[in-house]
Coordinates of C-alpha atoms and ligand atoms in Angstrom, one line a residue:
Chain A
X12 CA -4.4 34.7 22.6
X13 CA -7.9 33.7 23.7
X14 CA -8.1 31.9 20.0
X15 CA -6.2 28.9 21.3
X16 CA -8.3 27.9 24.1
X17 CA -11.6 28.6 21.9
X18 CA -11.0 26.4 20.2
X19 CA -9.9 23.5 21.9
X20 CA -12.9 24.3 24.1
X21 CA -15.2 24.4 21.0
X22 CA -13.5 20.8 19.7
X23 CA -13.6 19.0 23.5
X24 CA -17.4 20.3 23.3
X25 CA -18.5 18.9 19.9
X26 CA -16.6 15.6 20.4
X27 CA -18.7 15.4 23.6
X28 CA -22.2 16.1 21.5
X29 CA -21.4 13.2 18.9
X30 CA -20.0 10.8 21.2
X31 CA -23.3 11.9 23.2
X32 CA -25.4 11.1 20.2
X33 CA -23.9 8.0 19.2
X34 CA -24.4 6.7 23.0
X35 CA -28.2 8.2 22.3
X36 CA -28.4 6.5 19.3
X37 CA -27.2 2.9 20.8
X38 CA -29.7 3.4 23.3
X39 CA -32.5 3.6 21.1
X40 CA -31.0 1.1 18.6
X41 CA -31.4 -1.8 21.5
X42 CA -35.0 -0.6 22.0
X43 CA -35.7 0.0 18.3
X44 CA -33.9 -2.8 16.7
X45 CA -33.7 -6.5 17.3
X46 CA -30.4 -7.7 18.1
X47 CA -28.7 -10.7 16.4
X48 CA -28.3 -13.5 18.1
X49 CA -25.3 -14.5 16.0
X50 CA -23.4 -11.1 16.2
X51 CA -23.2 -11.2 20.0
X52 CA -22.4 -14.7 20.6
X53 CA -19.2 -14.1 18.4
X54 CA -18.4 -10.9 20.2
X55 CA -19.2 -12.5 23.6
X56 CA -16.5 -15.5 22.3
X57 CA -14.1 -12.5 21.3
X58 CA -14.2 -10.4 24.3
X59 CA -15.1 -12.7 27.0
X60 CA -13.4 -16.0 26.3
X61 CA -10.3 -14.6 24.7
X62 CA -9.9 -12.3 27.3
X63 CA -9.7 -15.0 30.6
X64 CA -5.9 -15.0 30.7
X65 CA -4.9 -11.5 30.9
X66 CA -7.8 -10.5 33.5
X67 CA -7.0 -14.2 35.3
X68 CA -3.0 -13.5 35.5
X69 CA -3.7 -9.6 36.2
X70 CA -6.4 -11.1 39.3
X71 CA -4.0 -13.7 40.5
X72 CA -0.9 -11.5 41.2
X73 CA -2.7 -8.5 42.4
X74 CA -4.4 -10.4 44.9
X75 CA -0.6 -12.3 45.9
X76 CA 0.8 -9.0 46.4
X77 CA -1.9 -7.2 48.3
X78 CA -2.1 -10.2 50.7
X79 CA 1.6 -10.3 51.2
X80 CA 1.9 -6.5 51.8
X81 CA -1.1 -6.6 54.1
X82 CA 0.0 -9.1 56.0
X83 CA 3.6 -7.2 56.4
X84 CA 2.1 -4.3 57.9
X85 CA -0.7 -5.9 60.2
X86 CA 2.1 -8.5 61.7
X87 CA 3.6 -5.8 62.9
X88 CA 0.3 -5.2 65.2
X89 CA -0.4 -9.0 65.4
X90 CA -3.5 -9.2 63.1
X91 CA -2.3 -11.0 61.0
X92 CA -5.5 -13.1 60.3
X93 CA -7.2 -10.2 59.4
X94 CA -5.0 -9.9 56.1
X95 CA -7.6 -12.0 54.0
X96 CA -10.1 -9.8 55.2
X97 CA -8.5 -6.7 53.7
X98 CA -7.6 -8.5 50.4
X99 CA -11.2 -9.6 50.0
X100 CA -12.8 -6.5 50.6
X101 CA -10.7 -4.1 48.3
X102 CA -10.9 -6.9 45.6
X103 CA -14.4 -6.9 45.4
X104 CA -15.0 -3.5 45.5
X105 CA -12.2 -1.7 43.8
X106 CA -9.2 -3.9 42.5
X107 CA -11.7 -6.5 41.1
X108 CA -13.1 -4.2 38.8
X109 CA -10.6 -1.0 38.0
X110 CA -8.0 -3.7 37.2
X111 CA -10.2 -6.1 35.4
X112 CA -11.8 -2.7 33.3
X113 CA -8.0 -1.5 33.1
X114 CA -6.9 -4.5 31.1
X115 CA -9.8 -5.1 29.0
X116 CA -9.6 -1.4 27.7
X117 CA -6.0 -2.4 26.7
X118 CA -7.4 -5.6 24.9
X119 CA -10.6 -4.7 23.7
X120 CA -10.8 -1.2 23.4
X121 CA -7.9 -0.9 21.5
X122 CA -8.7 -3.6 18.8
X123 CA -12.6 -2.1 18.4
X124 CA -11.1 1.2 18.0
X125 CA -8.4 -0.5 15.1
X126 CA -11.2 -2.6 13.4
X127 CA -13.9 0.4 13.0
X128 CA -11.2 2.4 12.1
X129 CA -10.1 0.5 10.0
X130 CA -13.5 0.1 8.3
X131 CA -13.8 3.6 8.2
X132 CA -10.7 4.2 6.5
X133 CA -10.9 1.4 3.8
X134 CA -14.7 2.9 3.3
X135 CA -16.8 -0.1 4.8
X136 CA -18.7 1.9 7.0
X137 CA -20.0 4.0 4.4
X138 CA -20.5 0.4 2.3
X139 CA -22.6 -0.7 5.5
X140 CA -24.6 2.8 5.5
X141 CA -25.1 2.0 1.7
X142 CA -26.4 -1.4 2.3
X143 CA -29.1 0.2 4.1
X144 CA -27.6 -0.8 7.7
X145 CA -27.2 1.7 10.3
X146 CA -23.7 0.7 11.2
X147 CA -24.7 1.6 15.4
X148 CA -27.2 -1.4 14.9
X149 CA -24.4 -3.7 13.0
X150 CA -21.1 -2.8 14.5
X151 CA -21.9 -0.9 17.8
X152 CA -24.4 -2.5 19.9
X153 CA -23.5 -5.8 19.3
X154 CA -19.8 -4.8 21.0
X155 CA -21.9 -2.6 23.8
X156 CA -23.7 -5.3 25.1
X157 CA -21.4 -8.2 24.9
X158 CA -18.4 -6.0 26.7
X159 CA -21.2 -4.6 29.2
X160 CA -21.8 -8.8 29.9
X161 CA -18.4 -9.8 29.5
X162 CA -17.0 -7.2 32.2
X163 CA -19.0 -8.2 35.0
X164 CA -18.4 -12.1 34.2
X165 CA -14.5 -11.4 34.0
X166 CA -14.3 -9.5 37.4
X167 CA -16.0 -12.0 39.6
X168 CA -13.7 -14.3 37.8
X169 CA -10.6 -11.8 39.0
X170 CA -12.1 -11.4 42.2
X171 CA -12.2 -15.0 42.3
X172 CA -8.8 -16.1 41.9
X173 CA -7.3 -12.9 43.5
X174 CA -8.7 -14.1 46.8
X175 CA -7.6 -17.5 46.2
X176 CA -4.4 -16.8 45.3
X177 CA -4.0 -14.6 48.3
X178 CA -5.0 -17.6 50.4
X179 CA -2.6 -19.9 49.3
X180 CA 0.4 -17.2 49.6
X181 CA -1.3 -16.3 52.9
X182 CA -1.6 -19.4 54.3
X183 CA 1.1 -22.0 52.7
X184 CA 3.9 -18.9 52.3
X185 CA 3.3 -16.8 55.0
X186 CA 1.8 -19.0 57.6
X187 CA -1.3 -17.6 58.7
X188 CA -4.0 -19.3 60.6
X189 CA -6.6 -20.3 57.6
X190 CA -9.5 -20.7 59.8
X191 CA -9.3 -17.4 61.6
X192 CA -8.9 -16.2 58.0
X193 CA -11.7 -17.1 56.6
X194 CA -14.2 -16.3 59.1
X195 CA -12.8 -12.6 59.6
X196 CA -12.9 -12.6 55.8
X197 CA -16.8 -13.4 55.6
X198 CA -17.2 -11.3 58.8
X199 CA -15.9 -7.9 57.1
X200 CA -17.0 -9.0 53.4
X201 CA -20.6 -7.6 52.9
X202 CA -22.6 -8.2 50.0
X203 CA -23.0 -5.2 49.1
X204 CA -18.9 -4.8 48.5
X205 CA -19.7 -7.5 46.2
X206 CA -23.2 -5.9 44.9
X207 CA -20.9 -2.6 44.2
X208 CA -18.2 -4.4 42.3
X209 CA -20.8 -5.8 39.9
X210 CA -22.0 -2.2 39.3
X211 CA -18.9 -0.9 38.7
X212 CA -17.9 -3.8 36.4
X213 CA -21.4 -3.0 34.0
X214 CA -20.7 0.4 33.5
X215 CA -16.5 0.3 33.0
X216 CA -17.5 -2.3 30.2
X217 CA -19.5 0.7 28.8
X218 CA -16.9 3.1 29.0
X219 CA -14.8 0.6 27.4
X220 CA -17.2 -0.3 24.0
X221 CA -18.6 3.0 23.9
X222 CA -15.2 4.8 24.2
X223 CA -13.2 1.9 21.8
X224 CA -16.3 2.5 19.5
X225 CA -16.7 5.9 19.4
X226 CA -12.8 6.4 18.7
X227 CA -12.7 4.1 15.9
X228 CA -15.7 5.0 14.0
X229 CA -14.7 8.9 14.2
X230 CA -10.9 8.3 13.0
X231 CA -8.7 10.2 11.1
X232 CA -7.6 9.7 7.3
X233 CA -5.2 6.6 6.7
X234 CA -3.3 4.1 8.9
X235 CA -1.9 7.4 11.2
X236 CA -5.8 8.1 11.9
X237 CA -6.1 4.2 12.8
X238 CA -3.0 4.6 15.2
X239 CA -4.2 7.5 17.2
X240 CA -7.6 5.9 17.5
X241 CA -5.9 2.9 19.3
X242 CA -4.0 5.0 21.7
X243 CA -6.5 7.3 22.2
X244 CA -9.5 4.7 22.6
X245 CA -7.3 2.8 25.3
X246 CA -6.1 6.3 27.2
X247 CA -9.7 7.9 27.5
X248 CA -11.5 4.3 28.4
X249 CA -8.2 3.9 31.4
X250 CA -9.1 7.7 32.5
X251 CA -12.2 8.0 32.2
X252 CA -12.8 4.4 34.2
X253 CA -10.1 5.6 37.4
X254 CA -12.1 9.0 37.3
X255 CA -15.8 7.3 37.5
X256 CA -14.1 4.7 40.1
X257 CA -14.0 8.0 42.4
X258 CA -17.5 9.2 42.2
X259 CA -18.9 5.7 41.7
X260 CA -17.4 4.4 45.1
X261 CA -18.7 7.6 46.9
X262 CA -21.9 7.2 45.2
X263 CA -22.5 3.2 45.4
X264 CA -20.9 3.7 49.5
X265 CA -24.2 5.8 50.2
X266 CA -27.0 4.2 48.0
X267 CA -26.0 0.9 48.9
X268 CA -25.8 2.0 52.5
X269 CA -30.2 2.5 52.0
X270 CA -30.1 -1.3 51.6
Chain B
X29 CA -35.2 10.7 -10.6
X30 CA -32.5 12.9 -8.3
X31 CA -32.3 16.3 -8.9
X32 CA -29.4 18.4 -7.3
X33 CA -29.6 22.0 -6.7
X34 CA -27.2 24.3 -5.4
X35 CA -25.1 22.3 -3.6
X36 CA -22.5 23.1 -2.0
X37 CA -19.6 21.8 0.3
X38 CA -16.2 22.4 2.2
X39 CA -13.8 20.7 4.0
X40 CA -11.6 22.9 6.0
X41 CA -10.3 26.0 4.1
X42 CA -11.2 24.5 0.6
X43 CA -14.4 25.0 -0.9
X44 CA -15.0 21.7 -2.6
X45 CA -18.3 21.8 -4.0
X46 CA -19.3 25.0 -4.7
X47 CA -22.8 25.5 -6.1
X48 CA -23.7 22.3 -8.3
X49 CA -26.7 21.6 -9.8
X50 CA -27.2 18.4 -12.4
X51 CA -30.7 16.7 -13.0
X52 CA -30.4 12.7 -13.4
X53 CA -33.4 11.4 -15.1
X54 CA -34.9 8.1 -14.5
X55 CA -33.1 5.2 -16.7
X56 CA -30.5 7.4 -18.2
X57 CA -26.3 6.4 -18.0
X58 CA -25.2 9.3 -17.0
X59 CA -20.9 10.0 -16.5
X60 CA -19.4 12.5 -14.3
X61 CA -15.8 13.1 -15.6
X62 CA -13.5 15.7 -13.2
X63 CA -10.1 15.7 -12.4
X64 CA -8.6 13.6 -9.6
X65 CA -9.3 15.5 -6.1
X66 CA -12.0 17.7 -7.8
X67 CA -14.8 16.3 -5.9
X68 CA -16.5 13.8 -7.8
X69 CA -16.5 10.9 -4.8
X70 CA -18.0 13.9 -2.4
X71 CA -20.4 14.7 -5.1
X72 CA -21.3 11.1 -5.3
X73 CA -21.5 10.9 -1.5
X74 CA -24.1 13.5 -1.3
X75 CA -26.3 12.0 -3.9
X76 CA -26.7 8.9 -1.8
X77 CA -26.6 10.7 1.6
X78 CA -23.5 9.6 2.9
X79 CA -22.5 13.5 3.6
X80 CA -24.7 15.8 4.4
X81 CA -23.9 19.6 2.0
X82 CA -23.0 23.2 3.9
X83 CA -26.5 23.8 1.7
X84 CA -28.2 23.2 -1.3
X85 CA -30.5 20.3 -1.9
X86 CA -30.8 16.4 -3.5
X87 CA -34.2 15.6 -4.6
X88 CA -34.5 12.0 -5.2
X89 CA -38.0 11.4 -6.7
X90 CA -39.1 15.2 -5.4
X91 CA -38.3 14.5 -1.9
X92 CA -35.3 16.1 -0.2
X93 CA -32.9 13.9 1.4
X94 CA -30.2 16.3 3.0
X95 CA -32.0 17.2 5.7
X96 CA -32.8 13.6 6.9
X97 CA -31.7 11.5 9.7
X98 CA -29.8 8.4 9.2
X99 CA -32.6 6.1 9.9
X100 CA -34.6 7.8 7.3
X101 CA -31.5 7.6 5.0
X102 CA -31.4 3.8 5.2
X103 CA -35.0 3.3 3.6
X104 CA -33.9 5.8 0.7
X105 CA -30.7 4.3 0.0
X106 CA -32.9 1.1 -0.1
X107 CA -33.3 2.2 -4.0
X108 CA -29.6 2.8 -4.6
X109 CA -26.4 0.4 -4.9
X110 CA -23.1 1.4 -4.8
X111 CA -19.9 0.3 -6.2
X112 CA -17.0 2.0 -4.2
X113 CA -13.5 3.6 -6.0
X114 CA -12.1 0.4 -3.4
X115 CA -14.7 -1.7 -3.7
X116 CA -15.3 -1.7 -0.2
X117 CA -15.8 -5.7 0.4
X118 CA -16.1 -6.8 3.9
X119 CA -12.8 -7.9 4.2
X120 CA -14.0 -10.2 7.7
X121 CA -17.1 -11.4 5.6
X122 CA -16.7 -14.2 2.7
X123 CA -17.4 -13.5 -0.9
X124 CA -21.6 -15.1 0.0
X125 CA -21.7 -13.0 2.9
X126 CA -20.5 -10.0 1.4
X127 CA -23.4 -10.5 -1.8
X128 CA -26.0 -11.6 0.7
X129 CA -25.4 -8.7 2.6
X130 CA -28.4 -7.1 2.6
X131 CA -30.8 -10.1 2.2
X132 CA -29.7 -11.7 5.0
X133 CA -30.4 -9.0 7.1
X134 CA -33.9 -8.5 6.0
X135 CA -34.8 -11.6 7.4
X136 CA -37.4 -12.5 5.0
X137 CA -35.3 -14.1 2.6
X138 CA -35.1 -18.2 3.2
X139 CA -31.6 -19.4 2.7
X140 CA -32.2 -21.6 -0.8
X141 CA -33.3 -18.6 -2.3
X142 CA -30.5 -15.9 -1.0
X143 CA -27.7 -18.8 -2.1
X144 CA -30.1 -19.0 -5.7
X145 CA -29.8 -15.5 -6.0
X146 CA -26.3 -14.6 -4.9
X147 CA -25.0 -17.6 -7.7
X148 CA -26.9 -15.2 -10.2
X149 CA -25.7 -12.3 -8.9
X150 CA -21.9 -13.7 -9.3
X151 CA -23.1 -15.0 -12.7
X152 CA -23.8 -11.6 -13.7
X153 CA -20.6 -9.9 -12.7
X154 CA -19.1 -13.4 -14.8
X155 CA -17.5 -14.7 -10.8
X156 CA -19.1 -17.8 -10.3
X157 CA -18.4 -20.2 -7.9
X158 CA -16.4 -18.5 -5.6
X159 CA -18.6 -17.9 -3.0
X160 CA -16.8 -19.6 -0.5
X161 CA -13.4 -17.0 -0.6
X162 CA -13.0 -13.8 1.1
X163 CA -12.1 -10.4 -0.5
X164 CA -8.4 -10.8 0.7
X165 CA -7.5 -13.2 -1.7
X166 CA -9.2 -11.6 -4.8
X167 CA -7.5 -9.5 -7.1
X168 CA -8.2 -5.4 -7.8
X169 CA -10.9 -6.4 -10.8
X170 CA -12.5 -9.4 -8.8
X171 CA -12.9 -7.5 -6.0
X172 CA -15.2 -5.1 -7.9
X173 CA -17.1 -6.9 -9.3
X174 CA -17.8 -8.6 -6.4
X175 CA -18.6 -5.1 -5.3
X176 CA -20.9 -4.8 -8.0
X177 CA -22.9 -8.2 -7.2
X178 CA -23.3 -7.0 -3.7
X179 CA -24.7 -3.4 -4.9
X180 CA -26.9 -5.4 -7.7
X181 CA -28.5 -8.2 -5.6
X182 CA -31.2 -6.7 -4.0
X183 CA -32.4 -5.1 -7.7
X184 CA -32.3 -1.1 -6.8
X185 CA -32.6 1.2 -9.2
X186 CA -30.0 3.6 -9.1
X187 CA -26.2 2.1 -9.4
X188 CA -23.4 4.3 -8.7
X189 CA -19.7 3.4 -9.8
X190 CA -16.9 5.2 -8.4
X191 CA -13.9 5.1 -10.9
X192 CA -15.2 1.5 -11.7
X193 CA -12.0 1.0 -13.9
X194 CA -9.1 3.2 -12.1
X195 CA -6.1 1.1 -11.4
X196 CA -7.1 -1.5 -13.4
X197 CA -5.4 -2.7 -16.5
X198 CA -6.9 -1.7 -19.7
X199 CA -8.0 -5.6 -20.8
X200 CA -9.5 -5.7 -17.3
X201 CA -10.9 -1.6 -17.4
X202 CA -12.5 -2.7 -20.4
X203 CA -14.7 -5.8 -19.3
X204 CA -15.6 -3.8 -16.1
X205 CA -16.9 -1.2 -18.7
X206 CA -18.8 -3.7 -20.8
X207 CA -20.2 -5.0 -17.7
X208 CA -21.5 -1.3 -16.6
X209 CA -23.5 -1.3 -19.9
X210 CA -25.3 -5.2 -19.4
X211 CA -26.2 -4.4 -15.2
X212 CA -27.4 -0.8 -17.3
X213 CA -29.1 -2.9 -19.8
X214 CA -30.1 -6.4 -18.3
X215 CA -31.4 -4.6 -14.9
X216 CA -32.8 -1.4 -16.5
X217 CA -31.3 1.1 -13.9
X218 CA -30.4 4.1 -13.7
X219 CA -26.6 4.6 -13.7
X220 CA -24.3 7.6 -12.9
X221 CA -20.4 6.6 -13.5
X222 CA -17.6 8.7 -12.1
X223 CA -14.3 7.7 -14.4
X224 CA -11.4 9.8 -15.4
X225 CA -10.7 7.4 -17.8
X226 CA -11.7 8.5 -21.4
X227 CA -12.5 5.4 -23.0
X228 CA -14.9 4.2 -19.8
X229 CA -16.8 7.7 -20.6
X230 CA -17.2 7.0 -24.4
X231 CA -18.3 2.9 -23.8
X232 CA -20.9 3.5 -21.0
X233 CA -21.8 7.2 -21.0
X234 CA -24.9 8.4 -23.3
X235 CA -24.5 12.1 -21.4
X236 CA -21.7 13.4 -19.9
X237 CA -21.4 15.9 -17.4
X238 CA -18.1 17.7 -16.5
X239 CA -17.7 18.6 -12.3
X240 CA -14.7 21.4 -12.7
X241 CA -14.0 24.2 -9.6
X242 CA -17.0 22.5 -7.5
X243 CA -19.9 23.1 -10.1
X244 CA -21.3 21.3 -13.5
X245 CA -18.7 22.9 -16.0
X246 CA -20.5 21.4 -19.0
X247 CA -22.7 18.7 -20.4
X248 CA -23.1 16.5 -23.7
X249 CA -22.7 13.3 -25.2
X250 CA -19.6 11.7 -25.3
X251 CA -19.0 12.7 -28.7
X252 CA -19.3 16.3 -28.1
X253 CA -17.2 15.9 -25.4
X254 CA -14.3 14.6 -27.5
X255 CA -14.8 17.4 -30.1
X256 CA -15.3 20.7 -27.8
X257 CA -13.3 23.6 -28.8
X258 CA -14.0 24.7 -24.9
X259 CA -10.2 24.8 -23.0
X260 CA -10.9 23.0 -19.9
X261 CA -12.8 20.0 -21.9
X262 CA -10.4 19.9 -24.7
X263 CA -7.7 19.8 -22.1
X264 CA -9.2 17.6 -20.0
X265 CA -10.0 14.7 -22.8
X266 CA -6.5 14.9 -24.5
X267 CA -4.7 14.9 -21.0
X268 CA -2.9 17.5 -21.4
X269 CA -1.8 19.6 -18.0
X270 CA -2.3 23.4 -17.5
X271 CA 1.0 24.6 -16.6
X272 CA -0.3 27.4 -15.4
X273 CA -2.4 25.4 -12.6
X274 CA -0.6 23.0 -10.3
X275 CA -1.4 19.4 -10.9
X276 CA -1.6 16.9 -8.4
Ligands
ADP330 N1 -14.0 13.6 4.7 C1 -13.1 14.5 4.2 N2 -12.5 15.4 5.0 C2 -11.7 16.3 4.5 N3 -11.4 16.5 3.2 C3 -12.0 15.7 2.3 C4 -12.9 14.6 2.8 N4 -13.4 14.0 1.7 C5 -12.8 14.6 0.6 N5 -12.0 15.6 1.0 C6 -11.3 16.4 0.1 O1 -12.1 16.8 -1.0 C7 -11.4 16.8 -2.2 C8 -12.1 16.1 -3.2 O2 -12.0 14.7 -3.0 P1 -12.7 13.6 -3.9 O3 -14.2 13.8 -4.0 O4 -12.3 12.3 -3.3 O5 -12.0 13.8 -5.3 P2 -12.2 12.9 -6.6 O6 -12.8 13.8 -7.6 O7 -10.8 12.4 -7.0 O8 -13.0 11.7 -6.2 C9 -10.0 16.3 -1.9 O9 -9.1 17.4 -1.9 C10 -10.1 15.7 -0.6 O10 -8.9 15.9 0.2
MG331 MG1 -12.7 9.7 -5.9

């Protein structure tokens, strides 16, 4: 009986070492290794640009339905112009990110995790490794770093249009007093909510490229291999980024707090 | 050139490799006939360092490669191209950028001379002009030799094919072999061919070595290996099955 658990522990424990060493290996690739200019542009264009709808819809309606929930509870205690307040500051440093990270794992992550495995499967990685290119300098890091600059630049975008969304259902739908609004809004909106989201934002988009990365270029045999990969890179990169949203907001609260 | 001793490998439950040891010297052709699942692609991807073996060794020019890291891989594989059983293109890269592969990512290469050179390449694998396509739209023997111009370009001088001619029509099989002997030839390399195929063995190979239960069953010339009286070869170069074994 104590097999079973052995094993899986053994299995969770070596998948940890290699994903580990790839991370390792990344690391010293982008201090190693010069980084082509071309390679990120077009993963910047892939990630980045192609992804502005789904993060600007996702930013938009969260941001609608936080204000108009907010504003339902607090009218009950007349405060209501403190409703943009509350939208801004949970935007910035939670929903912004979590949501943006969420739905770029679902976009990104799962297409790295198809392509390398795809790769893997048809035998281009080893073609790569043959051509005397580590495939970490070719494939991964170029992905790392664009998704670690793409993340940030698509949650301020979020942020962005979440709080101005809320504004307009705030003000036009639910008639709230726009300049009481906004200056409770930049009263209780401190930069370092802001600061935190942007933190928060760098290090999803590794968990996202890493994770997507890492699932793809250790996949299974044939298109079934491919498929788990995809599912797998998107659940790990959504749990792992709701898990570090936990420990990064108690961590960021009291280091930014120094500042 | 690359000497292999001992070597062995498994996957899982099943012992795939299981103490081989072959010596491959420097210019020869070399072929590597075994049966389909024997091993011969995991054999092959050990001799290059794409796997590391359970144990056992590959020497390439005395110096032993299964112990190294990746990075020290890539400047040893420098010496070796590599025609995969797929062919392996690219498929997001044209039919240029596939070939120019590695030059381009030397960085020392101005572009007149990598687009000079991959035209040659092409012209030596008897594809030119069609640089401009990509692999999608070329068919199972274009694709190879495509495959081949990409493993050529950079002049190493050790070529590996992996079942250059399976799934191939004969017509085709047959100017893919041809072409194995002029890269051998025109290039001077070193080759070491993995076929099943028994007319492939008999137009490239000057030695042949037999990979049969995970080791080096037998060697010879082509000749003998058409002529042995030994059960397995004789078997194995008429086609016929062992009923008592299971085939797959
Ligand atoms: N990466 C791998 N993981 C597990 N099994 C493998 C792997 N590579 C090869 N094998 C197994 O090793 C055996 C030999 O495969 P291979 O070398 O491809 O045979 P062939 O002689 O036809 O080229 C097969 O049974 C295959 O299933
Ligand atoms: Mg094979």
């Amino acid at each position: 009986m104590t097999e079973l658990p052995a094993k899986v522990m053994q299995s969770l424990l070596a998948g940890l070492g290699r994903f580990s060493l790839m991370v390792a290996e990344v690391l010293r690739s982008l201090t190693t290794q010069r980084l082509s200019g071309r390679d990120l542009t077009s993963q910047l264009y892939y990630i980045g640009v192609k992804s502005q709808t789904v993060v600007l819809v996702t930013g938009a309606f969260t941001g609608m339905v936080l204000c108009a929930q907010t504003y339902f509870q607090f009218h009950k205690v007349k405060m209501d112009s403190a409703t943009l307040a509350v939208v801004s500051v949970s935007m910035c440093g939670e929903l912004g990110p979590v949501l943006t990270a969420l739905m770029v794992a679902g976009r990104v992550g799962a297409s790295m995790a198809a392509e390398l495995g795809t790769m893997r499967v048809t035998e281009q990685i080893d073609a790569l490794r043959t051509l005397a290119t580590h495939p970490i300098d070719y494939i991964v890091v170029p992905r790392v770093v664009a998704t670690m600059i793409a993340v940030p630049l698509l949650t301020a975008e979020s942020i962005a249009v979440g709080i101005f969304a809320a504004y307009l259902v705030g003000v036009h739908l639910l008639q709230i007093d726009p300049g009481y609004s906004l200056v409770n809004m930049q009263r209780f909106t401190d930069h370092r909510d802001v600061l935190m989201g942007f933190i928060k934002s760098f290090i999803f988009g590794g968990i996202i490229a890493t994770t997507g990365c890492y699932k793809g270029m250790h996949c299974g045999q044939g298109a079934e291999g491919v498929g788990h990969a995809t599912t797998e890179a998107v659940v790990y990169a959504s749990i792992a980024i709701l898990m570090s949203n936990f420990f990064l907001t108690l961590l960021l609260t009291r280091l930014l707090a120094l500042i | 050139m690359i000497e292999v001793r001992q070597l062995r490998k498994r996957f899982g439950d099943q012992q795939v490799l299981d103490g081989v040891d072959l010596t491959i010297e420097k210019g020869e052709s070399l072929v590597i006939i075994g049966r389909s699942g024997g091993g011969k692609s995991v054999l092959l991807k050990h001799l290059v360092g794409l796997t590391h073996p359970d144990s056992g060794q590959v020497l390439v020019d005395g110096r032993d490669i299964s112990h190294l890291n990746e990075r020290e891989l890539l400047a040893v594989r420098r010496k070796f191209g590599m025609l995969f059983q797929s062919a392996a293109l690219f498929d997001s890269l044209t039919v240029e950028e596939n070939i120019a592969f590695v030059l381009a990512r030397e960085r020392n290469h101005p572009p007149q001379e990598i687009a000079r050179r991959v035209a040659e390449a092409l012209e030596m694998v008897e594809m030119p002009g069609i640089q401009k396509r990509k692999p999608a739209e070329l068919s199972g023997g274009m694709r190879k030799r495509v495959g081949l111009a990409r493993a050529i370009i950079y002049r190493p001088e050790v070529v590996f094919y992996d079942e250059p001619t399976t799934g191939l029509d004969p017509v085709v099989s047959d100017s893919i072999d041809k072409l194995v002997v002029r890269v051998c030839e025109r290039l001077k390399v070193t080759s070491i061919v993995i076929t099943h195929d028994m007319r492939s063995m008999q137009a490239v190979g000057r030695r042949v070595a037999m990979l049969h239960l995970g080791r080096i069953y037998t060697s010879g010339t082509p000749a003998e290996m058409m002529a042995s009286t030994d059960p397995v070869v004789s078997r194995f170069v008429r086609g016929i099955s062992d009923e008592k074994v299971h085939t797959f």
